[in-house]
C-alpha positions as a printed NumPy array, in Angstrom:
array([[  0.   ,   0.   ,   0.   ],
       [  1.079,   3.579,  -0.598],
       [  2.379,   5.294,   2.513],
       [  1.205,   8.652,   1.2  ],
       [ -2.417,   7.614,   0.682],
       [ -2.598,   5.546,   3.864],
       [ -0.945,   8.257,   5.954],
       [ -3.402,  10.92 ,   4.787],
       [ -6.341,   8.673,   5.703],
       [ -4.804,   7.93 ,   9.089],
       [ -4.166,  11.633,   9.748],
       [ -7.761,  12.491,   8.85 ],
       [ -9.055,   9.779,  11.194],
       [ -6.908,  11.132,  14.022],
       [ -8.066,  14.698,  13.449],
       [-11.732,  13.7  ,  13.206],
       [-11.564,  11.851,  16.514],
       [ -9.601,  14.691,  18.128],
       [-12.115,  17.328,  16.948],
       [-15.442,  15.534,  17.391],
       [-14.879,  12.909,  20.106],
       [-11.976,  14.127,  22.277],
       [-12.679,  11.738,  25.201],
       [-12.168,   8.736,  22.922],
       [ -9.019,  10.31 ,  21.494],
       [ -7.715,  10.854,  25.036],
       [ -8.414,   7.24 ,  26.014],
       [ -6.548,   5.958,  22.941],
       [ -3.591,   8.107,  23.998],
       [ -3.734,   6.763,  27.562],
       [ -3.825,   3.211,  26.229],
       [ -0.553,   3.761,  24.383],
       [  1.083,   4.582,  27.725],
       [ -0.537,   1.532,  29.311],
       [  0.598,  -0.862,  26.567],
       [  4.082,   0.606,  26.662],
       [  4.211,   0.172,  30.43 ],
       [  3.128,  -3.46 ,  30.385],
       [  5.716,  -4.456,  27.793],
       [  8.512,  -2.327,  29.279],
       [  8.041,  -3.982,  32.658],
       [  8.093,  -7.401,  30.994],
       [ 11.222,  -6.488,  29.038],
       [ 12.966,  -5.179,  32.144],
       [ 12.091,  -8.278,  34.201],
       [ 13.409, -10.535,  31.43 ],
       [ 16.635,  -8.55 ,  31.126],
       [ 17.14 ,  -8.761,  34.899],
       [ 16.853, -12.565,  34.787],
       [ 19.195, -12.853,  31.804],
       [ 22.005, -10.585,  33.011],
       [ 23.409, -12.96 ,  35.699],
       [ 23.452, -15.805,  33.157],
       [ 24.768, -13.854,  30.164],
       [ 26.245, -10.543,  31.248],
       [ 25.662,  -7.761,  28.729],
       [ 22.91 ,  -9.61 ,  26.872],
       [ 20.041,  -8.293,  28.958],
       [ 19.715,  -5.207,  26.787],
       [ 19.172,  -7.364,  23.697],
       [ 16.303,  -9.217,  25.371],
       [ 14.948,  -5.885,  26.523],
       [ 15.101,  -4.473,  22.989],
       [ 13.372,  -7.431,  21.338],
       [ 10.489,  -7.533,  23.823],
       [ 10.135,  -3.756,  23.891],
       [  9.805,  -3.737,  20.091],
       [  6.564,  -5.703,  20.289],
       [  4.966,  -2.742,  22.069],
       [  4.793,  -0.758,  18.851],
       [  3.033,  -3.658,  17.147],
       [  0.369,  -3.629,  19.863],
       [ -0.028,   0.14 ,  19.589],
       [ -0.348,   0.01 ,  15.799],
       [ -2.799,  -2.903,  15.646],
       [ -5.002,  -1.608,  18.485],
       [ -4.789,   1.955,  17.128],
       [ -3.589,   3.675,  20.279],
       [ -2.176,   7.189,  19.996],
       [  1.561,   7.512,  20.619],
       [  3.017,  11.019,  20.712],
       [  6.252,  10.112,  18.956],
       [  4.346,   8.592,  16.045],
       [  1.99 ,  11.562,  15.876],
       [  5.024,  13.828,  15.534],
       [  5.522,  12.15 ,  12.155],
       [  1.874,  12.214,  11.103],
       [  1.07 ,  15.771,  12.215],
       [  4.147,  17.163,  10.456],
       [  3.308,  15.193,   7.326],
       [ -0.285,  16.364,   7.539],
       [  0.698,  20.025,   7.86 ],
       [  2.732,  19.805,   4.655],
       [ -0.189,  18.235,   2.805],
       [ -2.908,  20.561,   4.036],
       [ -4.605,  18.28 ,   6.549],
       [ -3.81 ,  20.452,   9.564],
       [ -1.913,  23.592,  10.504],
       [  1.483,  23.529,  12.18 ],
       [  0.007,  24.994,  15.37 ],
       [ -2.77 ,  22.412,  15.513],
       [ -0.301,  19.619,  14.818],
       [  1.894,  20.669,  17.736],
       [ -1.183,  21.015,  19.952],
       [ -2.333,  17.489,  19.073],
       [  1.109,  16.063,  19.879],
       [  1.187,  17.901,  23.234],
       [ -2.257,  16.546,  24.164],
       [ -1.21 ,  13.015,  23.199],
       [  1.994,  13.404,  25.229],
       [ -0.014,  14.41 ,  28.303],
       [ -2.346,  11.418,  28.094],
       [  0.554,   9.063,  27.247],
       [  2.121,  10.304,  30.492],
       [ -1.094,   9.738,  32.437],
       [ -1.398,   6.169,  31.141],
       [  2.295,   5.499,  31.763],
       [  2.174,   6.632,  35.391],
       [ -1.069,   4.775,  36.084],
       [  0.14 ,   1.421,  34.741],
       [  3.537,   1.845,  36.423],
       [  1.818,   2.351,  39.763],
       [ -0.314,  -0.744,  39.197],
       [  2.72 ,  -2.853,  38.24 ],
       [  4.624,  -1.625,  41.303],
       [  1.912,  -3.224,  43.438],
       [  2.297,  -6.666,  41.854],
       [  4.57 ,  -9.54 ,  42.843],
       [  7.037,  -8.786,  40.056],
       [  6.974,  -5.09 ,  40.925],
       [  7.764,  -5.811,  44.562],
       [ 10.681,  -8.033,  43.527],
       [ 12.568,  -5.226,  41.747],
       [ 15.663,  -4.495,  43.813],
       [ 18.686,  -2.159,  43.744],
       [ 21.248,  -3.364,  41.239],
       [ 18.642,  -4.779,  38.876],
       [ 18.599,  -3.966,  35.158],
       [ 15.964,  -1.263,  35.683],
       [ 18.066,   0.716,  38.149],
       [ 21.188,   0.535,  35.983],
       [ 19.227,   1.583,  32.903],
       [ 17.609,   4.533,  34.673],
       [ 20.851,   5.782,  36.18 ],
       [ 22.549,   5.608,  32.786],
       [ 19.787,   7.755,  31.291],
       [ 19.889,  10.326,  34.05 ],
       [ 23.642,  10.854,  33.82 ],
       [ 23.709,  11.639,  30.077],
       [ 24.607,  15.163,  28.99 ],
       [ 22.108,  17.416,  27.229],
       [ 23.865,  16.993,  23.892],
       [ 23.912,  13.205,  24.078],
       [ 20.243,  13.091,  25.116],
       [ 19.238,  15.31 ,  22.211],
       [ 21.136,  13.363,  19.563],
       [ 20.004,   9.984,  20.881],
       [ 16.407,  11.236,  21.007],
       [ 16.615,  12.27 ,  17.347],
       [ 17.904,   8.838,  16.371],
       [ 15.351,   7.012,  18.537],
       [ 12.359,   8.615,  16.89 ],
       [ 13.783,   8.299,  13.417],
       [ 13.842,   4.553,  14.063],
       [ 10.34 ,   4.52 ,  15.575],
       [  8.917,   6.521,  12.674],
       [ 10.574,   4.238,  10.119],
       [  8.673,   1.424,  11.83 ],
       [  5.437,   3.424,  11.683],
       [  5.944,   4.069,   7.974],
       [  6.561,   0.405,   7.301],
       [  3.505,  -0.725,   9.267],
       [  1.297,   1.801,   7.442],
       [  2.391,   0.385,   4.104],
       [  1.72 ,  -3.164,   5.328],
       [ -2.023,  -2.442,   5.315],
       [ -3.994,  -5.346,   6.836],
       [ -1.069,  -7.764,   6.648],
       [ -0.434,  -8.127,  10.388],
       [  2.493, -10.479,   9.925],
       [  4.21 ,  -7.832,   7.798],
       [  3.448,  -5.238,  10.489],
       [  5.061,  -7.413,  13.145],
       [  8.158,  -8.029,  11.033],
       [  8.411,  -4.31 ,  10.299],
       [  8.503,  -3.579,  14.012],
       [ 10.778,  -6.324,  15.302],
       [ 13.364,  -5.716,  12.574],
       [ 13.853,  -2.007,  13.264],
       [ 12.672,  -0.964,  16.764],
       [ 15.326,  -3.015,  18.676],
       [ 17.895,  -0.791,  16.952],
       [ 17.042,   2.057,  19.305],
       [ 15.989,   0.09 ,  22.388],
       [ 19.132,  -2.03 ,  22.459],
       [ 21.416,   0.937,  21.802],
       [ 19.782,   2.89 ,  24.663],
       [ 18.598,   5.744,  22.487],
       [ 16.102,   8.056,  24.127],
       [ 12.324,   7.825,  23.672],
       [ 10.246,  10.333,  25.643],
       [  7.22 ,   8.13 ,  26.36 ],
       [  9.386,   5.123,  27.248],
       [ 11.258,   7.393,  29.662],
       [  7.962,   8.294,  31.345],
       [  7.488,   4.572,  31.992],
       [ 11.022,   3.906,  33.174],
       [ 11.013,   6.915,  35.473],
       [  7.637,   6.115,  37.012],
       [  8.312,   2.382,  37.333],
       [ 11.737,   2.817,  38.914],
       [ 10.421,   5.579,  41.172],
       [  7.498,   3.515,  42.451],
       [  9.473,   0.281,  42.897],
       [ 12.965,   1.343,  43.949],
       [ 12.348,   4.854,  45.223],
       [ 14.075,   8.012,  43.945],
       [ 16.476,   7.982,  46.903],
       [ 18.017,   4.706,  45.662],
       [ 18.622,   5.928,  42.09 ],
       [ 21.596,   8.185,  41.477],
       [ 20.604,  11.404,  39.736],
       [ 16.87 ,  10.904,  40.33 ],
       [ 15.829,  14.442,  41.212],
       [ 12.866,  16.463,  39.982],
       [ 14.993,  18.866,  37.949],
       [ 17.158,  16.149,  36.415],
       [ 14.142,  14.068,  35.425],
       [ 12.473,  17.166,  33.949],
       [ 15.69 ,  17.916,  32.043],
       [ 15.706,  14.416,  30.588],
       [ 12.039,  14.49 ,  29.597],
       [ 12.196,  17.958,  28.003],
       [ 15.337,  17.44 ,  25.946],
       [ 14.289,  13.973,  24.818],
       [ 10.832,  15.185,  23.763],
       [ 12.376,  17.966,  21.675],
       [ 14.878,  15.564,  20.137],
       [ 12.086,  13.112,  19.335],
       [ 10.188,  15.907,  17.581],
       [ 13.212,  16.766,  15.481],
       [ 13.844,  13.126,  14.544],
       [ 10.28 ,  11.994,  13.987],
       [  8.618,  15.247,  13.031],
       [ 11.064,  17.509,  11.246],
       [ 13.325,  14.853,   9.731],
       [ 11.049,  11.882,   8.962],
       [  7.714,  13.679,   8.684],
       [  9.154,  16.79 ,   7.08 ],
       [ 11.512,  15.034,   4.698],
       [  8.998,  12.481,   3.424],
       [  6.274,  15.1  ,   3.368],
       [  8.445,  17.156,   1.031],
       [  9.51 ,  14.161,  -1.057],
       [  5.891,  13.154,  -1.622],
       [  4.856,  16.617,  -2.783],
       [  6.171,  15.647,  -6.218],
       [  3.888,  15.801,  -9.257],
       [  5.332,  12.501, -10.477],
       [  4.311,   9.007,  -9.414],
       [  7.525,   8.637,  -7.404],
       [  5.818,   8.635,  -4.001],
       [  6.191,   6.387,  -1.018]])
């Protein structure tokens, strides 16, 4: 299927729901945070079990399991802010929405992604597996590594992370109703950012909330309000550059051609 035609239909569906049934749009955005939280917790627990057996390989297990989250989000049509950065930018270039409205939509989705992420993280922290998370586990090491990164590193890694995520979105859109193709599109590309510890704003909401609820901020080096806010802000901006300006903007411009050479 053509990405251009499918993307424009998807953008119109998003905007219609946003304009005429905002509660349903908000719930779809919350569900993206919930799905991401469930799979991130599963990925982290698996990585924790694997690390003592095969040191250094936990991140690969984490990346492969985490990748399946995007498949769930795509198939169940939840709203993920980092994907909407692509679609709203693309839509603004093709007359579906204005730049201001596109940014507003992404901000609203981010807020409800955050709400869903915090809610599911709190629930998971009250489960048996949540209570078993201890200092020194994969989750603590991952969170501390994120919180110690410089602004420049966060920004660049956030750009790369959402370029990868948006490549996956573009591939799944072109797969149409072929759900096997959608799954392959996701698991072949998304581990590239998860395994390499690139920065994804909504995933960081999950990791921050989950580690905060289970381990406690006092047990995580660098876990302060200002440092967490620094991470979230820079990563969100980097994600917008990577997914919105680069992927959405570049392919939006490429597909403005009068020829048949469109994605």
